XYZ file of C-alpha atoms in Angstrom:
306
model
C 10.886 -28.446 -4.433
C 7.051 -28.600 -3.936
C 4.815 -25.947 -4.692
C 4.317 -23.365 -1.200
C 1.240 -23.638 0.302
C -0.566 -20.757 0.868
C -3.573 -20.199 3.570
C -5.467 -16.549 2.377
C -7.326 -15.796 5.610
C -10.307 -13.740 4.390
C -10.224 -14.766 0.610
C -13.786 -13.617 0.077
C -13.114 -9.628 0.942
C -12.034 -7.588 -2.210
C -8.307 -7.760 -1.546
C -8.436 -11.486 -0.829
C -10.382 -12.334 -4.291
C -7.906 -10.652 -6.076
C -4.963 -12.184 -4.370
C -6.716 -15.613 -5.217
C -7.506 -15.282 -8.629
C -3.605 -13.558 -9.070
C -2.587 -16.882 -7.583
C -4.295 -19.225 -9.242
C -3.148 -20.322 -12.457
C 0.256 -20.733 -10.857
C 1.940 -24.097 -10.264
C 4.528 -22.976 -7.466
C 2.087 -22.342 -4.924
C -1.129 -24.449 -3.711
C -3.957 -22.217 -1.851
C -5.242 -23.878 1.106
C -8.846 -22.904 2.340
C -11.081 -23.476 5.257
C -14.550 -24.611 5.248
C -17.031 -21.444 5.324
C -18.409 -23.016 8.205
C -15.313 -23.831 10.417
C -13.489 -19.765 9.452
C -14.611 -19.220 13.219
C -13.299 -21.988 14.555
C -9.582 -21.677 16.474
C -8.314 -25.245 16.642
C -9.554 -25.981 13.138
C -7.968 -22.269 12.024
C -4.512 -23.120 14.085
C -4.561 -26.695 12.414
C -4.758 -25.607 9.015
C -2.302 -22.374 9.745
C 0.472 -25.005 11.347
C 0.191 -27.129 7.724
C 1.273 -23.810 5.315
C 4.059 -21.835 4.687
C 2.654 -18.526 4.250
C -1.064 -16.828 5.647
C -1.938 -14.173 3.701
C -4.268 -12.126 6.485
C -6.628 -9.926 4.505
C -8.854 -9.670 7.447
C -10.129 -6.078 9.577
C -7.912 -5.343 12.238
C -8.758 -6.745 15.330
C -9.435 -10.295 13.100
C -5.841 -9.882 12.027
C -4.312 -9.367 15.426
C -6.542 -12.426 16.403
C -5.080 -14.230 13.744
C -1.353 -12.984 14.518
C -1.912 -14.309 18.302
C -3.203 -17.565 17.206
C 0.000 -17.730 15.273
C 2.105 -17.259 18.663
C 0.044 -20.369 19.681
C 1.509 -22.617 17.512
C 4.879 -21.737 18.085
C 8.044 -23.550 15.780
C 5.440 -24.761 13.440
C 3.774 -21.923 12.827
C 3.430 -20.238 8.935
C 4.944 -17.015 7.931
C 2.068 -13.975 7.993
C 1.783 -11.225 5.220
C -0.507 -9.089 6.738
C -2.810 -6.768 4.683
C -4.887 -5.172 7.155
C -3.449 -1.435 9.056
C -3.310 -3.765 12.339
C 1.148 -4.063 12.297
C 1.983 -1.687 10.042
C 3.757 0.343 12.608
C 4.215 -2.596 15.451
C 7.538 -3.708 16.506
C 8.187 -7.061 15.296
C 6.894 -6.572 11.786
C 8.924 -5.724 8.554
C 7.118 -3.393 6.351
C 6.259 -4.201 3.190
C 6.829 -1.669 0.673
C 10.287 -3.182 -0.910
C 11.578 -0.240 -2.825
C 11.476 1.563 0.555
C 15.231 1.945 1.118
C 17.685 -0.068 0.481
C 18.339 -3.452 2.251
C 14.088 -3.471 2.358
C 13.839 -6.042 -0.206
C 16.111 -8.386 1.978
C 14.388 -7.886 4.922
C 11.036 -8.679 3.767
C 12.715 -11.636 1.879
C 14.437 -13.032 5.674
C 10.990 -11.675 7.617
C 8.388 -14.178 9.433
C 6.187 -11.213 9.887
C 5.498 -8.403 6.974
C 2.637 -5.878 6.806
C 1.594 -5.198 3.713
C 1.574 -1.501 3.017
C -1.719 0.683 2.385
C -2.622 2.172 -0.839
C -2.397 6.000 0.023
C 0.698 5.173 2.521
C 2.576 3.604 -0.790
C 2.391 6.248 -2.645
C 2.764 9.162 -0.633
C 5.736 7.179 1.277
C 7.166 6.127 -2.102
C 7.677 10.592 -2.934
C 8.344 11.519 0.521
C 10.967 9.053 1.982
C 13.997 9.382 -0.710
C 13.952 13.416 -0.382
C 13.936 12.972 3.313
C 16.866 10.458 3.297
C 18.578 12.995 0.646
C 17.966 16.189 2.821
C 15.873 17.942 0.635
C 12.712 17.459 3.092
C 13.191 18.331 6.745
C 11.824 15.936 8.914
C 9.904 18.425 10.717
C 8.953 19.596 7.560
C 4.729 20.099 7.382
C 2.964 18.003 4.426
C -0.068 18.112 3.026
C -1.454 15.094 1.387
C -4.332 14.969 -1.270
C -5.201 12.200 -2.786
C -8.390 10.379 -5.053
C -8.987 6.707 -4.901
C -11.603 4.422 -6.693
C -14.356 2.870 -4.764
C -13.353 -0.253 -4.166
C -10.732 0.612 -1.687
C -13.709 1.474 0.386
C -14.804 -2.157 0.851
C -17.977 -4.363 0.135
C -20.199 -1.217 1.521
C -19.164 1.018 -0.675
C -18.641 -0.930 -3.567
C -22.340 -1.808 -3.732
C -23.366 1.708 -2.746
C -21.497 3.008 -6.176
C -22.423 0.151 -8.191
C -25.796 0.619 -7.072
C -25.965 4.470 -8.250
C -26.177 5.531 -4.282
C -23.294 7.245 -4.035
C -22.102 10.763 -4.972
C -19.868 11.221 -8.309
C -17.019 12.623 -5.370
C -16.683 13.308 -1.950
C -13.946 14.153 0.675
C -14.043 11.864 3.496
C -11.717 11.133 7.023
C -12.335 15.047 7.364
C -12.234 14.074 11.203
C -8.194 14.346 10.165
C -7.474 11.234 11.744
C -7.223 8.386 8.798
C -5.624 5.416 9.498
C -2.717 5.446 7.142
C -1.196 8.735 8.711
C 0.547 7.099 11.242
C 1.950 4.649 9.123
C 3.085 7.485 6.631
C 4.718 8.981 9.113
C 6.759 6.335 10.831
C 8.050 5.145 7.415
C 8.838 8.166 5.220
C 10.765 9.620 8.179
C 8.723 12.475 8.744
C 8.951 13.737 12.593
C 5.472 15.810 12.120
C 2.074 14.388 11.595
C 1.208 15.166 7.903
C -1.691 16.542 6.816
C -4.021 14.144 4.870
C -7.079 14.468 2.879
C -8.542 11.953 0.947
C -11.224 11.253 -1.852
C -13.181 9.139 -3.251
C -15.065 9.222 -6.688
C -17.148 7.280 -8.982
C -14.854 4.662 -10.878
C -13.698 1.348 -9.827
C -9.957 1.677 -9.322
C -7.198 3.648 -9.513
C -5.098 6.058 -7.448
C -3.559 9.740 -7.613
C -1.360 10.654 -4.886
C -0.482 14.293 -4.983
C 1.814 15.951 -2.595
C 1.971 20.407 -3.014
C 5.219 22.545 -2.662
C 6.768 25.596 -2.079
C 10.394 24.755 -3.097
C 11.543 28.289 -0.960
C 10.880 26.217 2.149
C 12.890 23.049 1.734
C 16.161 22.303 2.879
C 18.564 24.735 0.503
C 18.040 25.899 -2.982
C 15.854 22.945 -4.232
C 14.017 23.084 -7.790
C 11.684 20.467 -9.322
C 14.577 19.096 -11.813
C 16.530 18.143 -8.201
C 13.879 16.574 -6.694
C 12.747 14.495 -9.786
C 16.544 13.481 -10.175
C 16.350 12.224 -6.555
C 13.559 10.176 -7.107
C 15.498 9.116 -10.099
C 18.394 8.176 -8.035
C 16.527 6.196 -5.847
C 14.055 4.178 -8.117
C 16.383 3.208 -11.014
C 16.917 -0.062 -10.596
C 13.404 -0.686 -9.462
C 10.993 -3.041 -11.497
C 7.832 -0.996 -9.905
C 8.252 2.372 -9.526
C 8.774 4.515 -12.411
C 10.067 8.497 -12.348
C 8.273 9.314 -14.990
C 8.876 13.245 -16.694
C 6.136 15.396 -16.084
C 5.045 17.103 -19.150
C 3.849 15.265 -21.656
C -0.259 14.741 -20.236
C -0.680 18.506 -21.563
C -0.902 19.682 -17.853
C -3.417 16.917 -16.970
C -3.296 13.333 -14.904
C -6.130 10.223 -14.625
C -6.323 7.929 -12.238
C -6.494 4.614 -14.131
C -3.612 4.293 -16.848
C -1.992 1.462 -14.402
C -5.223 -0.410 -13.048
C -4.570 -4.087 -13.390
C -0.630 -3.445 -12.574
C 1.982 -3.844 -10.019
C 3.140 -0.644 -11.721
C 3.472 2.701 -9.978
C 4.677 6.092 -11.931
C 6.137 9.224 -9.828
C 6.263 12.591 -11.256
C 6.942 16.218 -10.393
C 5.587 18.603 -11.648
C 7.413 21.912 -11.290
C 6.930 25.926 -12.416
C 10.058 27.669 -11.434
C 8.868 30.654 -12.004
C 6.246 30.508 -9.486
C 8.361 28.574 -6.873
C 6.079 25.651 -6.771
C 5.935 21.368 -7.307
C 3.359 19.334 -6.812
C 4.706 15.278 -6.478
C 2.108 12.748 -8.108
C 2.152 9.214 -7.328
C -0.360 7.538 -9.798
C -0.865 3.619 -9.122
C -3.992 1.504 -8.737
C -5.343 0.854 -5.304
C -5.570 -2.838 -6.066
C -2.461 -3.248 -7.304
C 0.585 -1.976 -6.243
C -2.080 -0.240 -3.162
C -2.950 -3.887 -2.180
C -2.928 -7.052 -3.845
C -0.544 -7.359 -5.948
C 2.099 -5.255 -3.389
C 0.755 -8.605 -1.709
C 1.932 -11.493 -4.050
C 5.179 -9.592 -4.773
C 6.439 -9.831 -1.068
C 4.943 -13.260 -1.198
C 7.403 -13.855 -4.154
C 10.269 -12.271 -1.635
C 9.281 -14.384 1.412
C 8.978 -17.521 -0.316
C 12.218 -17.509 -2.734
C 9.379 -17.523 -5.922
């Protein structure tokens, strides 16, 4: 069998670049690209799209739906689509992309034509949420708050070069409207029935994620402590190659963002005082990784039998 072809539809954004240069010393797959000058072009776009097995869309939204629609167009002939953009993340027709979602996930995304890939915050905040929800412990209805802290460069080529160019603050809170786009798509795959509540960060190094989800074990679903939950999570991720349940305990009380930078790799802990009542759940992955690119190349792996 040949190597796949693969067409990366926006290879020069930061998710795209990475996917690339993950992709390229690799002999079972060929990356097919389109001339700078014809990437706005729809017949010269549809012809190359109709010649590959797999277009990795790492485009903004509306350029991804574009892209999905020109797919239609070709009809019998036309490639499979790994989306990493928010734009079908929640549509009908599209199998999300976060394999160690539930079981039978894997599968899917292996039989899909369409997947979206997941989004960095959603992964991990899905990944602590959606196995205590599916075990009981977490009432659908139950209200969440969300924090989390991401590196710059999962704010794009803007803020990239604002950091790297010393013009940006050490830390801010942003999406303080309330209305970021992952929320929906947190919501319609970790099973939760009531809008969570979500605020984000961003500070002054590259990549790197901390998820972090707050607690008050009285108000879940029976008597609940932190060694339960963390032995659900356990239950759930044990077989998994990705996602780790990691102890809490032995950081002395402390977390940083970039242990797994340059990984597919995401840890899950809880960290629990039963005295007090109280958990906090931390998902700690990098943005670029398991929160984007790489996520990427291991459903391409699924979809393409690699």
């Amino acid at each position: 069998m040949g190597a796949k072809r693969i067409f990366i539809d926006g290879e020069a954004g930061t998710t795209g670049l990475l996917i690339r240069d993950l992709l390229g010393a690799r002999a079972d797959v060929e990356i097919v690209s389109i001339a700078p000058n014809m990437r706005k072009d729809r017949e010269a776009k549809k012809a190359l799209m109709a010649g590959v097995d797999l277009a990795i869309l790492c485009l903004p939204d509306d350029a991804a739906r574009d892209a999905a629609a020109l797919a239609d167009e070709i009809g019998a002939a036309a490639p499979r689509l790994l989306d990493a953009s928010t734009a079908h993340r929640t549509a009908p027709g599209w199998v999300y992309g976060f394999a160690e979602l539930a079981a039978g996930q894997s599968a899917a995304i292996a039989h899909a034509r369409r997947v979206s890939n997941p989004g960095c915050y959603a992964t991990g905040a899905i990944a602590l949420l959606r196995p205590l929800i599916d075990a009981g412990m977490i009432a659908p209805s139950f209200p969440v708050t969300i924090n989390a802290v991401s590196g710059y460069s999962g704010g794009g080529k803007a803020m990239i070069a604002e950091y790297e160019a010393r013009k940006a603050p050490d830390f801010e809170l942003y999406a303080l409207g309330l209305e970021h786009k992952h929320v929906a798509e947190i919501q319609r795959w970790s099973g939760l029935e009531r809008r969570a509540l979500f605020v984000p960060s961003v500070a002054d190094f590259r990549q790197g994620m901390l998820v972090s989800i707050p607690l008050h074990l009285e108000f879940l679903s029976g008597r609940v402590s932190g060694a339960d939950i963390e032995a659900a999570l356990a239950a759930h991720y044990g077989a998994s190659q990705f996602v780790r349940v990691i102890p809490a305990g032995a950081e002395g009380g402390k977390l940083e963002p970039e242990a797994l930078n340059d990984t597919n790799i995401m840890e899950l802990r809880v960290c629990a005082n039963a005295d007090r009542g109280h958990a906090v759940l931390v998902a700690r992955l990098d943005n670029l990784g398991k929160g984007a690119s790489r996520a990427a190349v291991q459903n391409m792996e699924l979809m393409l039998g690699l």
